[in-house]
């Protein structure tokens, strides 16, 4: 797995948070019951190839979904 620098991960997670704030009403985000936000890197498979991407991991406790959610901007 290719390692991303802390700066790359931080920049990507900042972009994810900005996109989330601009595209989703705050009352919807509050309704998810978000806790434990963590900036990290994950491996995803795209067209059969493994890619390492920065992600925002968070625990959600909403009406339709409860569990760990990963948001990435790829």
mmCIF file of N, CA and C in Angstrom:
data_model
loop_
_atom_site.group_PDB
_atom_site.id
_atom_site.type_symbol
_atom_site.label_atom_id
_atom_site.label_comp_id
_atom_site.label_asym_id
_atom_site.label_seq_id
_atom_site.Cartn_x
_atom_site.Cartn_y
_atom_site.Cartn_z
ATOM 1 N N UNK A 1 0.842 -1.177 0.000
ATOM 2 C CA UNK A 1 0.000 0.000 0.000
ATOM 3 C C UNK A 1 0.888 1.241 0.000
ATOM 4 N N UNK A 2 0.616 2.132 -0.922
ATOM 5 C CA UNK A 2 1.342 3.399 -0.983
ATOM 6 C C UNK A 2 0.915 4.272 0.195
ATOM 7 N N UNK A 3 1.889 4.867 0.871
ATOM 8 C CA UNK A 3 1.595 5.715 2.023
ATOM 9 C C UNK A 3 1.408 7.160 1.568
ATOM 10 N N UNK A 4 0.367 7.794 2.051
ATOM 11 C CA UNK A 4 0.138 9.210 1.798
ATOM 12 C C UNK A 4 0.706 10.007 2.966
ATOM 13 N N UNK A 5 1.173 11.203 2.679
ATOM 14 C CA UNK A 5 1.694 12.047 3.759
ATOM 15 C C UNK A 5 0.529 12.634 4.558
ATOM 16 N N UNK A 6 0.821 13.059 5.774
ATOM 17 C CA UNK A 6 -0.203 13.675 6.616
ATOM 18 C C UNK A 6 -0.769 14.925 5.957
ATOM 19 N N UNK A 7 0.088 15.642 5.238
ATOM 20 C CA UNK A 7 -0.347 16.861 4.555
ATOM 21 C C UNK A 7 -1.350 16.532 3.443
ATOM 22 N N UNK A 8 -1.077 15.473 2.665
ATOM 23 C CA UNK A 8 -1.992 15.064 1.600
ATOM 24 C C UNK A 8 -3.342 14.643 2.177
ATOM 25 N N UNK A 9 -3.295 13.858 3.241
ATOM 26 C CA UNK A 9 -4.534 13.399 3.868
ATOM 27 C C UNK A 9 -5.314 14.580 4.433
ATOM 28 N N UNK A 10 -4.627 15.490 5.121
ATOM 29 C CA UNK A 10 -5.282 16.662 5.697
ATOM 30 C C UNK A 10 -5.931 17.544 4.646
ATOM 31 N N UNK A 11 -5.233 17.756 3.536
ATOM 32 C CA UNK A 11 -5.772 18.577 2.449
ATOM 33 C C UNK A 11 -7.025 17.932 1.848
ATOM 34 N N UNK A 12 -6.973 16.616 1.629
ATOM 35 C CA UNK A 12 -8.111 15.908 1.041
ATOM 36 C C UNK A 12 -9.314 15.920 1.983
ATOM 37 N N UNK A 13 -9.086 15.699 3.268
ATOM 38 C CA UNK A 13 -10.184 15.688 4.230
ATOM 39 C C UNK A 13 -10.786 17.083 4.372
ATOM 40 N N UNK A 14 -9.982 18.115 4.293
ATOM 41 C CA UNK A 14 -10.492 19.489 4.315
ATOM 42 C C UNK A 14 -11.431 19.717 3.130
ATOM 43 N N UNK A 15 -11.039 19.241 1.957
ATOM 44 C CA UNK A 15 -11.885 19.343 0.764
ATOM 45 C C UNK A 15 -13.184 18.571 0.949
ATOM 46 N N UNK A 16 -13.105 17.373 1.519
ATOM 47 C CA UNK A 16 -14.302 16.559 1.763
ATOM 48 C C UNK A 16 -15.268 17.302 2.679
ATOM 49 N N UNK A 17 -14.765 17.876 3.765
ATOM 50 C CA UNK A 17 -15.622 18.611 4.702
ATOM 51 C C UNK A 17 -16.252 19.836 4.046
ATOM 52 N N UNK A 18 -15.486 20.552 3.214
ATOM 53 C CA UNK A 18 -16.027 21.715 2.512
ATOM 54 C C UNK A 18 -17.138 21.296 1.554
ATOM 55 N N UNK A 19 -16.923 20.214 0.802
ATOM 56 C CA UNK A 19 -17.945 19.739 -0.130
ATOM 57 C C UNK A 19 -19.197 19.292 0.614
ATOM 58 N N UNK A 20 -19.004 18.612 1.738
ATOM 59 C CA UNK A 20 -20.141 18.160 2.539
ATOM 60 C C UNK A 20 -20.938 19.352 3.064
ATOM 61 N N UNK A 21 -20.246 20.371 3.556
ATOM 62 C CA UNK A 21 -20.922 21.555 4.097
ATOM 63 C C UNK A 21 -21.673 22.329 3.017
ATOM 64 N N UNK A 22 -21.141 22.351 1.799
ATOM 65 C CA UNK A 22 -21.770 23.124 0.723
ATOM 66 C C UNK A 22 -22.909 22.385 0.031
ATOM 67 N N UNK A 23 -22.936 21.061 0.107
ATOM 68 C CA UNK A 23 -23.938 20.302 -0.648
ATOM 69 C C UNK A 23 -25.022 19.676 0.215
ATOM 70 N N UNK A 24 -24.845 19.670 1.532
ATOM 71 C CA UNK A 24 -25.800 18.999 2.414
ATOM 72 C C UNK A 24 -26.267 19.974 3.492
ATOM 73 N N UNK A 25 -27.585 20.146 3.650
ATOM 74 C CA UNK A 25 -28.079 21.034 4.707
ATOM 75 C C UNK A 25 -27.607 20.572 6.086
ATOM 76 N N UNK A 26 -27.304 21.527 6.964
ATOM 77 C CA UNK A 26 -26.778 21.200 8.287
ATOM 78 C C UNK A 26 -27.729 20.334 9.110
ATOM 79 N N UNK A 27 -29.045 20.557 8.985
ATOM 80 C CA UNK A 27 -29.971 19.739 9.775
ATOM 81 C C UNK A 27 -29.915 18.272 9.346
ATOM 82 N N UNK A 28 -29.585 18.006 8.088
ATOM 83 C CA UNK A 28 -29.420 16.626 7.625
ATOM 84 C C UNK A 28 -28.166 16.016 8.240
ATOM 85 N N UNK A 29 -27.058 16.760 8.216
ATOM 86 C CA UNK A 29 -25.805 16.266 8.797
ATOM 87 C C UNK A 29 -25.981 16.007 10.292
ATOM 88 N N UNK A 30 -26.653 16.922 11.010
ATOM 89 C CA UNK A 30 -26.890 16.722 12.442
ATOM 90 C C UNK A 30 -27.764 15.489 12.683
ATOM 91 N N UNK A 31 -28.680 15.197 11.769
ATOM 92 C CA UNK A 31 -29.556 14.034 11.896
ATOM 93 C C UNK A 31 -28.821 12.706 11.774
ATOM 94 N N UNK A 32 -27.621 12.731 11.233
ATOM 95 C CA UNK A 32 -26.840 11.493 11.096
ATOM 96 C C UNK A 32 -26.242 11.051 12.419
ATOM 97 N N UNK A 33 -26.149 11.919 13.390
ATOM 98 C CA UNK A 33 -25.535 11.572 14.672
ATOM 99 C C UNK A 33 -24.058 11.255 14.527
ATOM 100 N N UNK A 34 -23.315 12.142 13.858
ATOM 101 C CA UNK A 34 -21.900 11.903 13.555
ATOM 102 C C UNK A 34 -21.049 12.013 14.815
ATOM 103 N N UNK A 35 -20.178 11.017 15.022
ATOM 104 C CA UNK A 35 -19.198 11.036 16.108
ATOM 105 C C UNK A 35 -17.890 10.458 15.585
ATOM 106 N N UNK A 36 -16.830 10.664 16.310
ATOM 107 C CA UNK A 36 -15.520 10.054 16.021
ATOM 108 C C UNK A 36 -15.049 10.267 14.579
ATOM 109 N N UNK A 37 -14.882 11.514 14.186
ATOM 110 C CA UNK A 37 -14.347 11.807 12.850
ATOM 111 C C UNK A 37 -12.834 11.612 12.855
ATOM 112 N N UNK A 38 -12.321 10.862 11.863
ATOM 113 C CA UNK A 38 -10.893 10.565 11.778
ATOM 114 C C UNK A 38 -10.436 10.701 10.329
ATOM 115 N N UNK A 39 -9.334 11.420 10.114
ATOM 116 C CA UNK A 39 -8.716 11.510 8.789
ATOM 117 C C UNK A 39 -7.757 10.334 8.640
ATOM 118 N N UNK A 40 -7.896 9.573 7.552
ATOM 119 C CA UNK A 40 -7.071 8.382 7.362
ATOM 120 C C UNK A 40 -6.896 8.099 5.875
ATOM 121 N N UNK A 41 -6.267 6.987 5.571
ATOM 122 C CA UNK A 41 -6.166 6.540 4.188
ATOM 123 C C UNK A 41 -6.734 5.135 4.093
ATOM 124 N N UNK A 42 -7.383 4.839 2.957
ATOM 125 C CA UNK A 42 -7.957 3.518 2.737
ATOM 126 C C UNK A 42 -7.576 3.047 1.346
ATOM 127 N N UNK A 43 -7.683 1.743 1.117
ATOM 128 C CA UNK A 43 -7.456 1.179 -0.206
ATOM 129 C C UNK A 43 -8.798 0.867 -0.837
ATOM 130 N N UNK A 44 -8.981 1.307 -2.086
ATOM 131 C CA UNK A 44 -10.188 0.987 -2.831
ATOM 132 C C UNK A 44 -9.782 0.369 -4.162
ATOM 133 N N UNK A 45 -10.685 -0.395 -4.765
ATOM 134 C CA UNK A 45 -10.432 -1.002 -6.064
ATOM 135 C C UNK A 45 -11.210 -0.231 -7.119
ATOM 136 N N UNK A 46 -10.499 0.292 -8.118
ATOM 137 C CA UNK A 46 -11.107 1.030 -9.220
ATOM 138 C C UNK A 46 -10.655 0.370 -10.515
ATOM 139 N N UNK A 47 -11.598 -0.128 -11.299
ATOM 140 C CA UNK A 47 -11.300 -0.810 -12.561
ATOM 141 C C UNK A 47 -10.288 -1.932 -12.368
ATOM 142 N N UNK A 48 -10.425 -2.676 -11.279
ATOM 143 C CA UNK A 48 -9.544 -3.801 -11.013
ATOM 144 C C UNK A 48 -8.186 -3.446 -10.449
ATOM 145 N N UNK A 49 -7.920 -2.169 -10.212
ATOM 146 C CA UNK A 49 -6.629 -1.739 -9.674
ATOM 147 C C UNK A 49 -6.820 -1.179 -8.267
ATOM 148 N N UNK A 50 -5.898 -1.534 -7.376
ATOM 149 C CA UNK A 50 -5.929 -1.023 -6.004
ATOM 150 C C UNK A 50 -5.389 0.408 -5.971
ATOM 151 N N UNK A 51 -6.118 1.309 -5.301
ATOM 152 C CA UNK A 51 -5.675 2.693 -5.140
ATOM 153 C C UNK A 51 -5.738 3.068 -3.670
ATOM 154 N N UNK A 52 -4.763 3.844 -3.241
ATOM 155 C CA UNK A 52 -4.755 4.375 -1.883
ATOM 156 C C UNK A 52 -5.281 5.804 -1.935
ATOM 157 N N UNK A 53 -6.335 6.073 -1.163
ATOM 158 C CA UNK A 53 -6.944 7.403 -1.167
ATOM 159 C C UNK A 53 -7.122 7.902 0.264
ATOM 160 N N UNK A 54 -7.131 9.211 0.408
ATOM 161 C CA UNK A 54 -7.423 9.826 1.704
ATOM 162 C C UNK A 54 -8.926 9.759 1.939
ATOM 163 N N UNK A 55 -9.315 9.586 3.192
ATOM 164 C CA UNK A 55 -10.735 9.463 3.509
ATOM 165 C C UNK A 55 -11.029 10.060 4.876
ATOM 166 N N UNK A 56 -12.272 10.460 5.037
ATOM 167 C CA UNK A 56 -12.787 10.887 6.330
ATOM 168 C C UNK A 56 -13.658 9.748 6.843
ATOM 169 N N UNK A 57 -13.223 9.107 7.913
ATOM 170 C CA UNK A 57 -13.993 8.017 8.524
ATOM 171 C C UNK A 57 -14.781 8.609 9.688
ATOM 172 N N UNK A 58 -16.047 8.217 9.805
ATOM 173 C CA UNK A 58 -16.848 8.709 10.919
ATOM 174 C C UNK A 58 -17.893 7.672 11.293
ATOM 175 N N UNK A 59 -18.241 7.659 12.557
ATOM 176 C CA UNK A 59 -19.317 6.807 13.043
ATOM 177 C C UNK A 59 -20.609 7.599 12.930
ATOM 178 N N UNK A 60 -21.648 6.968 12.364
ATOM 179 C CA UNK A 60 -22.945 7.625 12.236
ATOM 180 C C UNK A 60 -24.007 6.770 12.925
ATOM 181 N N UNK A 61 -24.991 7.445 13.484
ATOM 182 C CA UNK A 61 -26.088 6.767 14.162
ATOM 183 C C UNK A 61 -27.379 7.455 13.739
ATOM 184 N N UNK A 62 -27.745 7.270 12.475
ATOM 185 C CA UNK A 62 -28.925 7.905 11.923
ATOM 186 C C UNK A 62 -30.110 6.960 11.876
ATOM 187 N N UNK A 63 -31.197 7.423 11.267
ATOM 188 C CA UNK A 63 -32.425 6.632 11.167
ATOM 189 C C UNK A 63 -32.255 5.463 10.198
ATOM 190 N N UNK A 64 -31.675 5.727 9.031
ATOM 191 C CA UNK A 64 -31.535 4.696 8.004
ATOM 192 C C UNK A 64 -30.241 3.910 8.079
ATOM 193 N N UNK A 65 -29.219 4.458 8.682
ATOM 194 C CA UNK A 65 -27.918 3.788 8.693
ATOM 195 C C UNK A 65 -27.197 4.033 10.007
ATOM 196 N N UNK A 66 -26.656 2.967 10.570
ATOM 197 C CA UNK A 66 -25.824 3.061 11.762
ATOM 198 C C UNK A 66 -24.539 2.294 11.472
ATOM 199 N N UNK A 67 -23.409 2.898 11.760
ATOM 200 C CA UNK A 67 -22.137 2.215 11.553
ATOM 201 C C UNK A 67 -21.045 3.185 11.160
ATOM 202 N N UNK A 68 -19.968 2.625 10.601
ATOM 203 C CA UNK A 68 -18.809 3.422 10.196
ATOM 204 C C UNK A 68 -18.960 3.791 8.716
ATOM 205 N N UNK A 69 -18.767 5.064 8.415
ATOM 206 C CA UNK A 69 -18.899 5.590 7.055
ATOM 207 C C UNK A 69 -17.561 6.159 6.612
ATOM 208 N N UNK A 70 -17.172 5.875 5.379
ATOM 209 C CA UNK A 70 -15.942 6.432 4.807
ATOM 210 C C UNK A 70 -16.313 7.356 3.659
ATOM 211 N N UNK A 71 -15.834 8.595 3.689
ATOM 212 C CA UNK A 71 -16.054 9.556 2.612
ATOM 213 C C UNK A 71 -14.713 9.873 1.973
ATOM 214 N N UNK A 72 -14.633 9.732 0.660
ATOM 215 C CA UNK A 72 -13.405 10.104 -0.045
ATOM 216 C C UNK A 72 -13.786 10.930 -1.263
ATOM 217 N N UNK A 73 -12.856 11.683 -1.790
ATOM 218 C CA UNK A 73 -13.163 12.586 -2.910
ATOM 219 C C UNK A 73 -12.526 12.101 -4.206
ATOM 220 N N UNK A 74 -12.559 10.833 -4.449
ATOM 221 C CA UNK A 74 -12.003 10.275 -5.689
ATOM 222 C C UNK A 74 -13.106 9.911 -6.641
#
